[in-house]
Tab-separated table of C-alpha atoms in Angstrom:
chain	number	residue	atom	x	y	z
A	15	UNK	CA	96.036	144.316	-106.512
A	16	UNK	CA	99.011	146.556	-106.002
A	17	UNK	CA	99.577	148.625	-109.093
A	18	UNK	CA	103.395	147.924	-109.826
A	19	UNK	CA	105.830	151.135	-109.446
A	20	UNK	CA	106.819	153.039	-113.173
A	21	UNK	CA	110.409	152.598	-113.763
A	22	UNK	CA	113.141	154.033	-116.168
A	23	UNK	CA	116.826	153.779	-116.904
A	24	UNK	CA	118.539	156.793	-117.499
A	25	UNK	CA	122.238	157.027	-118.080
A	26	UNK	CA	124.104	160.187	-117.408
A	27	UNK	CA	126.927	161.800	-118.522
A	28	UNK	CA	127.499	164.768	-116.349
A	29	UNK	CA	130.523	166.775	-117.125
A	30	UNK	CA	131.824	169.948	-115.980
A	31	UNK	CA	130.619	171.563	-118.929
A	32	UNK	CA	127.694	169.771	-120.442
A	33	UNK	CA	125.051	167.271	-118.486
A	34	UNK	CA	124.118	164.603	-121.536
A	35	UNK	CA	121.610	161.791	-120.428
A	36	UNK	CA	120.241	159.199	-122.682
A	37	UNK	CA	117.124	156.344	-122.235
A	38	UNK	CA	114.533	154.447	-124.291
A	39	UNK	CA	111.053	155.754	-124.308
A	40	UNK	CA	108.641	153.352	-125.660
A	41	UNK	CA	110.926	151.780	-127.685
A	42	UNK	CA	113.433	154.986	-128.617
A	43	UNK	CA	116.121	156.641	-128.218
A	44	UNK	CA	115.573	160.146	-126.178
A	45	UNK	CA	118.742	162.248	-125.597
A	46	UNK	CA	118.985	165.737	-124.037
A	47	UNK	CA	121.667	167.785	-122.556
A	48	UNK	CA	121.759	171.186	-120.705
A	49	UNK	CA	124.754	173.025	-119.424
A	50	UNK	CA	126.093	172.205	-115.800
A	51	UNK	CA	126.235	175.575	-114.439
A	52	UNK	CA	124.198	175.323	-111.215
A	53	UNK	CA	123.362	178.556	-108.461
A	54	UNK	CA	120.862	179.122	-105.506
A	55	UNK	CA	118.365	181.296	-106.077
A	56	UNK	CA	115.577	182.865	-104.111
A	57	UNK	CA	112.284	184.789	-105.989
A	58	UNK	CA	113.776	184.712	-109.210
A	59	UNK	CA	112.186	187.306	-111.338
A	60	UNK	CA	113.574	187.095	-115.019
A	61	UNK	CA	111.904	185.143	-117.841
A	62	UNK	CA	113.832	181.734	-118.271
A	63	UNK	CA	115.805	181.411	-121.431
A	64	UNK	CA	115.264	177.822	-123.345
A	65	UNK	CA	117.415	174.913	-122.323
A	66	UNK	CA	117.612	176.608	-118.210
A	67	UNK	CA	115.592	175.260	-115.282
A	68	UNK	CA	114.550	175.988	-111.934
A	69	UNK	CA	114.834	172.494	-109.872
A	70	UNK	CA	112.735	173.098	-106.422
A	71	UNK	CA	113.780	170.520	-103.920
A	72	UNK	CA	114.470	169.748	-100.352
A	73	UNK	CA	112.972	173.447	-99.732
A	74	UNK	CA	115.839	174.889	-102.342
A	75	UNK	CA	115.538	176.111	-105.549
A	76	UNK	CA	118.508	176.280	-108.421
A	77	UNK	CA	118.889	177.767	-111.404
A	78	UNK	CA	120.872	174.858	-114.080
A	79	UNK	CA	121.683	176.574	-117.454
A	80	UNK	CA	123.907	178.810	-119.107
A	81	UNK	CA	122.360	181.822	-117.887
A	82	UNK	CA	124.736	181.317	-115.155
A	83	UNK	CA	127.789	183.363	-115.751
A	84	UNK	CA	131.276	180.936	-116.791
A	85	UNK	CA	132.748	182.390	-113.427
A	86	UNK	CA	130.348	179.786	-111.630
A	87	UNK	CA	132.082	176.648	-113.406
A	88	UNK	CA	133.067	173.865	-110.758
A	89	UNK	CA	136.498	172.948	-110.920
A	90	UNK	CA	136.270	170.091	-108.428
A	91	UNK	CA	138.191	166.800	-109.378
A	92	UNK	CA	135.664	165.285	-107.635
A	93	UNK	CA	131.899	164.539	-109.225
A	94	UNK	CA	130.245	163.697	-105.499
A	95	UNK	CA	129.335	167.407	-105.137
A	96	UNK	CA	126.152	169.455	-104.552
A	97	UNK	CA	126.389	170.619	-108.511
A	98	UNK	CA	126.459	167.156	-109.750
A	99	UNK	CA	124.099	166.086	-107.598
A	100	UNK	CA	121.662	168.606	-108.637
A	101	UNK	CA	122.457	168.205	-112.106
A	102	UNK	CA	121.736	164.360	-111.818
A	103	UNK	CA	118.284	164.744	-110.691
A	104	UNK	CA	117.355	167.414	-112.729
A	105	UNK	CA	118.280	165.179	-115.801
A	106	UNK	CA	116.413	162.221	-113.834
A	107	UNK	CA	113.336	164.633	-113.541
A	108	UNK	CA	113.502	165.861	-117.467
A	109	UNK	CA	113.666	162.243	-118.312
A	110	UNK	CA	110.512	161.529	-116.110
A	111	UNK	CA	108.696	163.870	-118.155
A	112	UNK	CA	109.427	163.356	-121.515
A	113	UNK	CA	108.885	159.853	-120.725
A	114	UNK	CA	105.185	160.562	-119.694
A	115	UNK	CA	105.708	159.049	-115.854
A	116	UNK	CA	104.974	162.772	-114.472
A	117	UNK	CA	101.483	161.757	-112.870
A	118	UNK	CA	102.331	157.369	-112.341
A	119	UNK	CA	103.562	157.876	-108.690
A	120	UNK	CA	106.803	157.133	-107.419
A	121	UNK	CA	109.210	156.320	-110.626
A	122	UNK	CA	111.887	154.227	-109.406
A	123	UNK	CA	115.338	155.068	-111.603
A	124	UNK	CA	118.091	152.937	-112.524
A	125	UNK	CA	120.884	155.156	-113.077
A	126	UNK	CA	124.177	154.820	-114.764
A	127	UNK	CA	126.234	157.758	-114.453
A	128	UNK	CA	129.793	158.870	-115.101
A	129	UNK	CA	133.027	159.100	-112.847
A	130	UNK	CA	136.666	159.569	-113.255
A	131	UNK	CA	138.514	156.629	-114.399
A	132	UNK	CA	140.603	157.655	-111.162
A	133	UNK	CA	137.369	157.159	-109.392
A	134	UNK	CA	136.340	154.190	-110.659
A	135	UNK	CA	139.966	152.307	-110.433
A	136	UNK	CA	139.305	152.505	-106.288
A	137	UNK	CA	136.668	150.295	-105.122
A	138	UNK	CA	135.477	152.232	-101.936
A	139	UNK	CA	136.085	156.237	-104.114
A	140	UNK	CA	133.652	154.227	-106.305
A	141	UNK	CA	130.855	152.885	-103.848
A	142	UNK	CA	130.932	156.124	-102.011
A	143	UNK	CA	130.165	158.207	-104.904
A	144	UNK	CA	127.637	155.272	-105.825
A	145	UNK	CA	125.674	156.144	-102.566
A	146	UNK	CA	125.937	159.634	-102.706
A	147	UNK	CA	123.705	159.570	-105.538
A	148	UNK	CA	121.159	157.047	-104.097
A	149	UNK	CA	120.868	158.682	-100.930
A	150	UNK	CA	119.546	155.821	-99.406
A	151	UNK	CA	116.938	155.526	-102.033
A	152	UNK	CA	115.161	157.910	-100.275
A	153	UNK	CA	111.464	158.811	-102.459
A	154	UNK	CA	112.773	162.603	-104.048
A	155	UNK	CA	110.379	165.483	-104.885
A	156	UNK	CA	111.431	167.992	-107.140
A	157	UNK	CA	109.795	170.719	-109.753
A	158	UNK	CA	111.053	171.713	-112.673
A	159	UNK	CA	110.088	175.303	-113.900
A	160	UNK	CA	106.945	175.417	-111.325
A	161	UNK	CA	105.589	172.126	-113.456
A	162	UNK	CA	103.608	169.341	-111.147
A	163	UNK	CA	106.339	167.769	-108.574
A	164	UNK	CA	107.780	164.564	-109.887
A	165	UNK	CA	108.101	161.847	-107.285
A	166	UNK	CA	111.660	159.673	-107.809
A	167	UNK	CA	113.845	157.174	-105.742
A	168	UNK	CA	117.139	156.165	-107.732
A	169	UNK	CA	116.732	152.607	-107.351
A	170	UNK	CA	120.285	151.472	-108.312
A	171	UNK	CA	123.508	153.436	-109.581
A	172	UNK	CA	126.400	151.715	-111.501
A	173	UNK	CA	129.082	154.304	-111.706
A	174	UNK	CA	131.019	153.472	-115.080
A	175	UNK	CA	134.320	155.163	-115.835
A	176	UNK	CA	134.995	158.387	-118.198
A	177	UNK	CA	136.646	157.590	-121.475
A	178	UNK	CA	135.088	154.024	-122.175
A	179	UNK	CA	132.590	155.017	-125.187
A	180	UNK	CA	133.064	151.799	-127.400
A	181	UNK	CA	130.510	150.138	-126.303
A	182	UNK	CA	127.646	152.759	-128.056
A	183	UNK	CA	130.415	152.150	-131.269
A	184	UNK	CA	131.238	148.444	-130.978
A	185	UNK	CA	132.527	148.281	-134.351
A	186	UNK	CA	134.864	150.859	-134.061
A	187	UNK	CA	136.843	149.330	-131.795
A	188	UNK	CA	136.299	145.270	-131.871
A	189	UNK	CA	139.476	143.433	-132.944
A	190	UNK	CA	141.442	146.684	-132.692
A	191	UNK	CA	144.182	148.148	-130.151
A	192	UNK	CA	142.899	152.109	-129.720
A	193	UNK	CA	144.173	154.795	-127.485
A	194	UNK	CA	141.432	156.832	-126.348
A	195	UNK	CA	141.064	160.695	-125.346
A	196	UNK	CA	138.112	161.711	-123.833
A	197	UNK	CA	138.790	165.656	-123.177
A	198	UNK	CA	136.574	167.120	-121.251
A	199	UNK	CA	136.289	170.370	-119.890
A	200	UNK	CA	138.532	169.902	-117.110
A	201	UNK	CA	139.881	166.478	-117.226
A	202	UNK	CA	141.275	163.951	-120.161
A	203	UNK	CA	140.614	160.530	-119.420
A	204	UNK	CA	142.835	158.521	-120.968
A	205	UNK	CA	141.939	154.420	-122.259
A	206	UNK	CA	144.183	152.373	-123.894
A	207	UNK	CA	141.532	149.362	-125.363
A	208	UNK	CA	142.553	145.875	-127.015
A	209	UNK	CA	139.189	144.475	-129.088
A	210	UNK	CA	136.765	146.554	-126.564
A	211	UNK	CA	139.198	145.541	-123.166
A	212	UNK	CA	140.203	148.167	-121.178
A	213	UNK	CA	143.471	148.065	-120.201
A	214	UNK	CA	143.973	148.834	-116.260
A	215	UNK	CA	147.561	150.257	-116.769
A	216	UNK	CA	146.508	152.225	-119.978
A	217	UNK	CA	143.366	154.168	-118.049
A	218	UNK	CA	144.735	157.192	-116.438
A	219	UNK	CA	143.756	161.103	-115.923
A	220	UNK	CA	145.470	164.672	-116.646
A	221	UNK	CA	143.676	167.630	-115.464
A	222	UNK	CA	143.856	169.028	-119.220
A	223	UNK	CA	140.763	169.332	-120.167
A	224	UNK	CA	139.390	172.344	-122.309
A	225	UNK	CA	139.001	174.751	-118.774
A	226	UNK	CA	142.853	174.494	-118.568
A	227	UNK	CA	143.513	175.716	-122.525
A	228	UNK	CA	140.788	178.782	-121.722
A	229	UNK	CA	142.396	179.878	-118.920
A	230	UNK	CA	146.045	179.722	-120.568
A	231	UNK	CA	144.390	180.823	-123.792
A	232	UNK	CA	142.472	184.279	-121.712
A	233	UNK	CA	146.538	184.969	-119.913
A	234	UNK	CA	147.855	184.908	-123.695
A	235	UNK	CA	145.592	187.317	-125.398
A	236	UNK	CA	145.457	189.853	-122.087
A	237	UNK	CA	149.221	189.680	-122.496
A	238	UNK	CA	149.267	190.303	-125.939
A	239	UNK	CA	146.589	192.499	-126.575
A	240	UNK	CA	146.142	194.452	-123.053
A	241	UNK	CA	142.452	193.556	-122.553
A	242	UNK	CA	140.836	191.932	-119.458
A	243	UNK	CA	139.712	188.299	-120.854
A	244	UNK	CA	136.836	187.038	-118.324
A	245	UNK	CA	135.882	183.304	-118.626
A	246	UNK	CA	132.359	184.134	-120.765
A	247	UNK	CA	134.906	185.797	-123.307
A	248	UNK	CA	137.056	182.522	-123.663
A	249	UNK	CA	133.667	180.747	-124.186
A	250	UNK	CA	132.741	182.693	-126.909
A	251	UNK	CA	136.191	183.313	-128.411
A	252	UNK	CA	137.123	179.570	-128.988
A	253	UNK	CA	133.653	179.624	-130.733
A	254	UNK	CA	134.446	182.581	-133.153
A	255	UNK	CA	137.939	181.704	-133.643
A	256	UNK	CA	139.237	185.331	-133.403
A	257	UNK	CA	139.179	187.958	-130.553
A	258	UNK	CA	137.436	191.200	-131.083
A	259	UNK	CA	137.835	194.323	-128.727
A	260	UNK	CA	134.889	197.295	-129.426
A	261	UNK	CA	133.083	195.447	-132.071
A	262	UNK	CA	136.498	194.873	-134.147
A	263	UNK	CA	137.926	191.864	-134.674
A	264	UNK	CA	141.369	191.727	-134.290
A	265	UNK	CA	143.196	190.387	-137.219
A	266	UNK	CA	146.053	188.066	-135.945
A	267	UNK	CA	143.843	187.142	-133.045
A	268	UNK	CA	142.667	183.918	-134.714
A	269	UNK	CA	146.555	183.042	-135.429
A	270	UNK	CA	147.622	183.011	-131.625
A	271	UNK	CA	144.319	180.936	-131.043
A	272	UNK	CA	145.624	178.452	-133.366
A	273	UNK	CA	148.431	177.946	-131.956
A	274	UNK	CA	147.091	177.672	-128.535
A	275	UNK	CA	144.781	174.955	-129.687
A	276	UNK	CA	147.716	173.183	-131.655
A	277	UNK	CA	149.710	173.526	-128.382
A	278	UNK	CA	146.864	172.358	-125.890
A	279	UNK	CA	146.476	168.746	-127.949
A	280	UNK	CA	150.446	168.159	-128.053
A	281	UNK	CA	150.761	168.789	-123.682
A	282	UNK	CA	147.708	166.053	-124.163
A	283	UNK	CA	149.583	163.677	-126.277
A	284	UNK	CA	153.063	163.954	-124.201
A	285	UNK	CA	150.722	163.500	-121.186
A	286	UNK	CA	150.228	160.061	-122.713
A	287	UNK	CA	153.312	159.180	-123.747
A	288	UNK	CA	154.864	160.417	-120.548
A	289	UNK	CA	152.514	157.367	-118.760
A	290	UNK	CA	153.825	154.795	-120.759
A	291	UNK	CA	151.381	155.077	-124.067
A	292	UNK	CA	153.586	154.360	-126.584
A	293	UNK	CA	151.349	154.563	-129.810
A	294	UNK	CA	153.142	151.986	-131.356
A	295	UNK	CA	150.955	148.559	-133.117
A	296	UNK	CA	147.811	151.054	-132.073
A	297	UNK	CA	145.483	150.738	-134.514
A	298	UNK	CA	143.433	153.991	-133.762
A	299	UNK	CA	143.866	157.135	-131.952
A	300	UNK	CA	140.091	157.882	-130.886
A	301	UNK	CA	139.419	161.302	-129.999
A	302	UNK	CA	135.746	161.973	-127.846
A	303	UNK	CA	134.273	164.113	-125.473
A	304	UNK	CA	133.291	168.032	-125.801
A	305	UNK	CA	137.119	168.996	-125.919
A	306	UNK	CA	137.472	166.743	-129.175
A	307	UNK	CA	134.648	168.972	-130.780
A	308	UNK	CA	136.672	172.320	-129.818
A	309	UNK	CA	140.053	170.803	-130.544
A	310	UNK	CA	138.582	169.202	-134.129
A	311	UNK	CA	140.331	171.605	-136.679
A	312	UNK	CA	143.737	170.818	-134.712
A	313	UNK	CA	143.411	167.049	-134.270
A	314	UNK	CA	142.546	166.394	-138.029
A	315	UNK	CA	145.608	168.388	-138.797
A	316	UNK	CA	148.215	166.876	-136.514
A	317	UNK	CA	146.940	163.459	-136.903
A	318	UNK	CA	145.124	163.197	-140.084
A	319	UNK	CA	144.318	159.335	-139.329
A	320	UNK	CA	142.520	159.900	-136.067
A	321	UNK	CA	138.879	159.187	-135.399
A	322	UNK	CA	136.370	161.608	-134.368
A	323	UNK	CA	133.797	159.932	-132.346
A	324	UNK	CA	130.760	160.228	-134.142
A	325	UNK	CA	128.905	160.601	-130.927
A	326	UNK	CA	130.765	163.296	-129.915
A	327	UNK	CA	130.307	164.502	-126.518
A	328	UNK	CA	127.527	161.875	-126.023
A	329	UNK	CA	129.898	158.952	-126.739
A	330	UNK	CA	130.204	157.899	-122.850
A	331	UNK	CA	126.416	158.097	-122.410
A	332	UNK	CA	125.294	156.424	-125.297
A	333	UNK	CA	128.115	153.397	-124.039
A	334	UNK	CA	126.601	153.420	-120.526
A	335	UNK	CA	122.941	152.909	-122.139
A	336	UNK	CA	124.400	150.007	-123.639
A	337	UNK	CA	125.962	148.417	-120.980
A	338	UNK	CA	122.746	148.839	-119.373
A	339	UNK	CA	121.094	146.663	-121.961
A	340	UNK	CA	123.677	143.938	-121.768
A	341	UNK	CA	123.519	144.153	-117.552
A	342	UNK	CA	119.528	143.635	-118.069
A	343	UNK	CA	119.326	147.188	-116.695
A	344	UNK	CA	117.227	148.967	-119.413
């Protein structure tokens, strides 16, 4: 008797910044993340830092993690490229193994796996990026950190738009008209949502995501202070809250970053309005994604009854999973 093939659904999340995936391992919830930052490499000789990976395939080997310098970020649009890709199968191969599947054979996937709501609004943008990521559901091989090769074909893909994450939260949203900002690190998908329905003329994307306030953020304090500002600096500055040049921290540093952030979310909301959102009868302004996180401090103050996801960056993932469920796909 044939010995039926192992199988797992994954959904995936990956953003410019952060790759999130979620799935059910006998019987629970697993989530991980890792930072999308992908280069070639050849005969790497430095000891791997925690939460970075060496992915061996197709006679190639990448290094995914934030060793990678900030200079390496992708600002494509587009997610149907090689570092998505990679990013995508690395998560597919991490799931694999926490799962315990490492040693069952071929482990067929069913993916589903984030795209623009841009993306998703055109039928053929959609099915192309769909079978990008299938690739024919060719059998994959692919090491992780020179552990046993894991053998994968990605069964199905369902590419589900950005900025839908009330379906991980259903009660946050049923019977309610919400406005919904996913900010990302380069884009903000935008959802306007009537009791957990989508509106088609109220999804729309702005290339303001958190990549856009760094860069305006690194020309402000070089301007104002004198100092060359790389893109591993903004990382670490928005973190701090505060510039500091030669180990001192400079004092009204943490003022002008303020009022960058406060700035950043109000070009976001007259983004909106400028497509038609109104805000009026809306009976929540919901604020998710990795940009909410960074712009927290600011969107509490300028809109004290806005909701936080509580999911935070993981609030499109954890909605995919569940669509899987209800689509009898996990």
């Amino acid at each position: 008797m044939t010995e039926q093939p192992k199988q797992l659904s994954l959904a995936i999340d990956s953003g410019k910044s952060l790759t999130k995936f979620a799935f059910y391992s006998n019987g629970e919830l697993k989530t991980m993340s890792f930072r999308t930052l992908v280069q070639e490499v050849e005969h790497l000789g430095v000891e791997l830092q925690p939460n970075n990976y060496l992915i061996e395939f197709g006679g190639q080997t990448f290094l995914v993690g934030d060793m990678i310098s900030e200079e390496k970020f992708n600002y494509d649009l587009s997610k149907q490229t090689s570092t998505h890709r990679i990013s995508i199968l690395l998560a597919c191969g991490l799931a694999i193994e926490r799962a315990g599947l490492v040693n069952q054979g071929i482990v067929n996937v069913r993916l589903s796996v984030n795209t623009p709501i841009s993306t998703h609004k055109n039928q053929k943008l959609k099915t192309n990026f769909e079978q990008f990521i299938q690739n024919d559901q060719r059998v994959v091989s692919l090491k992780i950190n020179n552990r046993p090769a894991i053998l994968l074909r990605i069964e199905t893909v369902l590419a589900l738009p950005e900025g839908t994450p009330m379906f991980a939260n259903t009660s946050l949203y049923r019977d309610k008209r919400c406005v919904i900002f996913d900010i990302g690190s380069l884009n903000v998908n935008f959802c306007q949502v009537d009791s957990l329905r989508p509106s088609l003329s109220g999804s729309f994307l702005s290339n303001q995501g958190i990549a856009m306030l760094k860069g305006k953020l690194a020309e402000s304090l070089t301007a104002e202070y004198g100092v060359t500002i790389g893109m591993d600096d903004t990382e670490v500055i928005l973190k701090r809250g505060y510039l500091s040049v030669n180990g001192r921290k400079l004092e009204d540093s943490p003022k002008i970053i303020k009022g960058m952030l406060k700035s950043h979310l109000n070009e976001i909301i007259t983004f909106a309005k400028s497509r038609g959102i109104t805000f009026n009868n809306i009976d929540e302004l919901v604020f998710t994604g990795g940009g909410s996180i960074v712009l927290r401090d600011e969107i509490q103050r300028e809109y004290p009854n806005a909701v936080i996801d509580p999911n935070g960056s993981f609030g499109n993932v954890l909605s995919y999973l569940a669509i899987m469920k209800a689509k009898n796909l996990a």
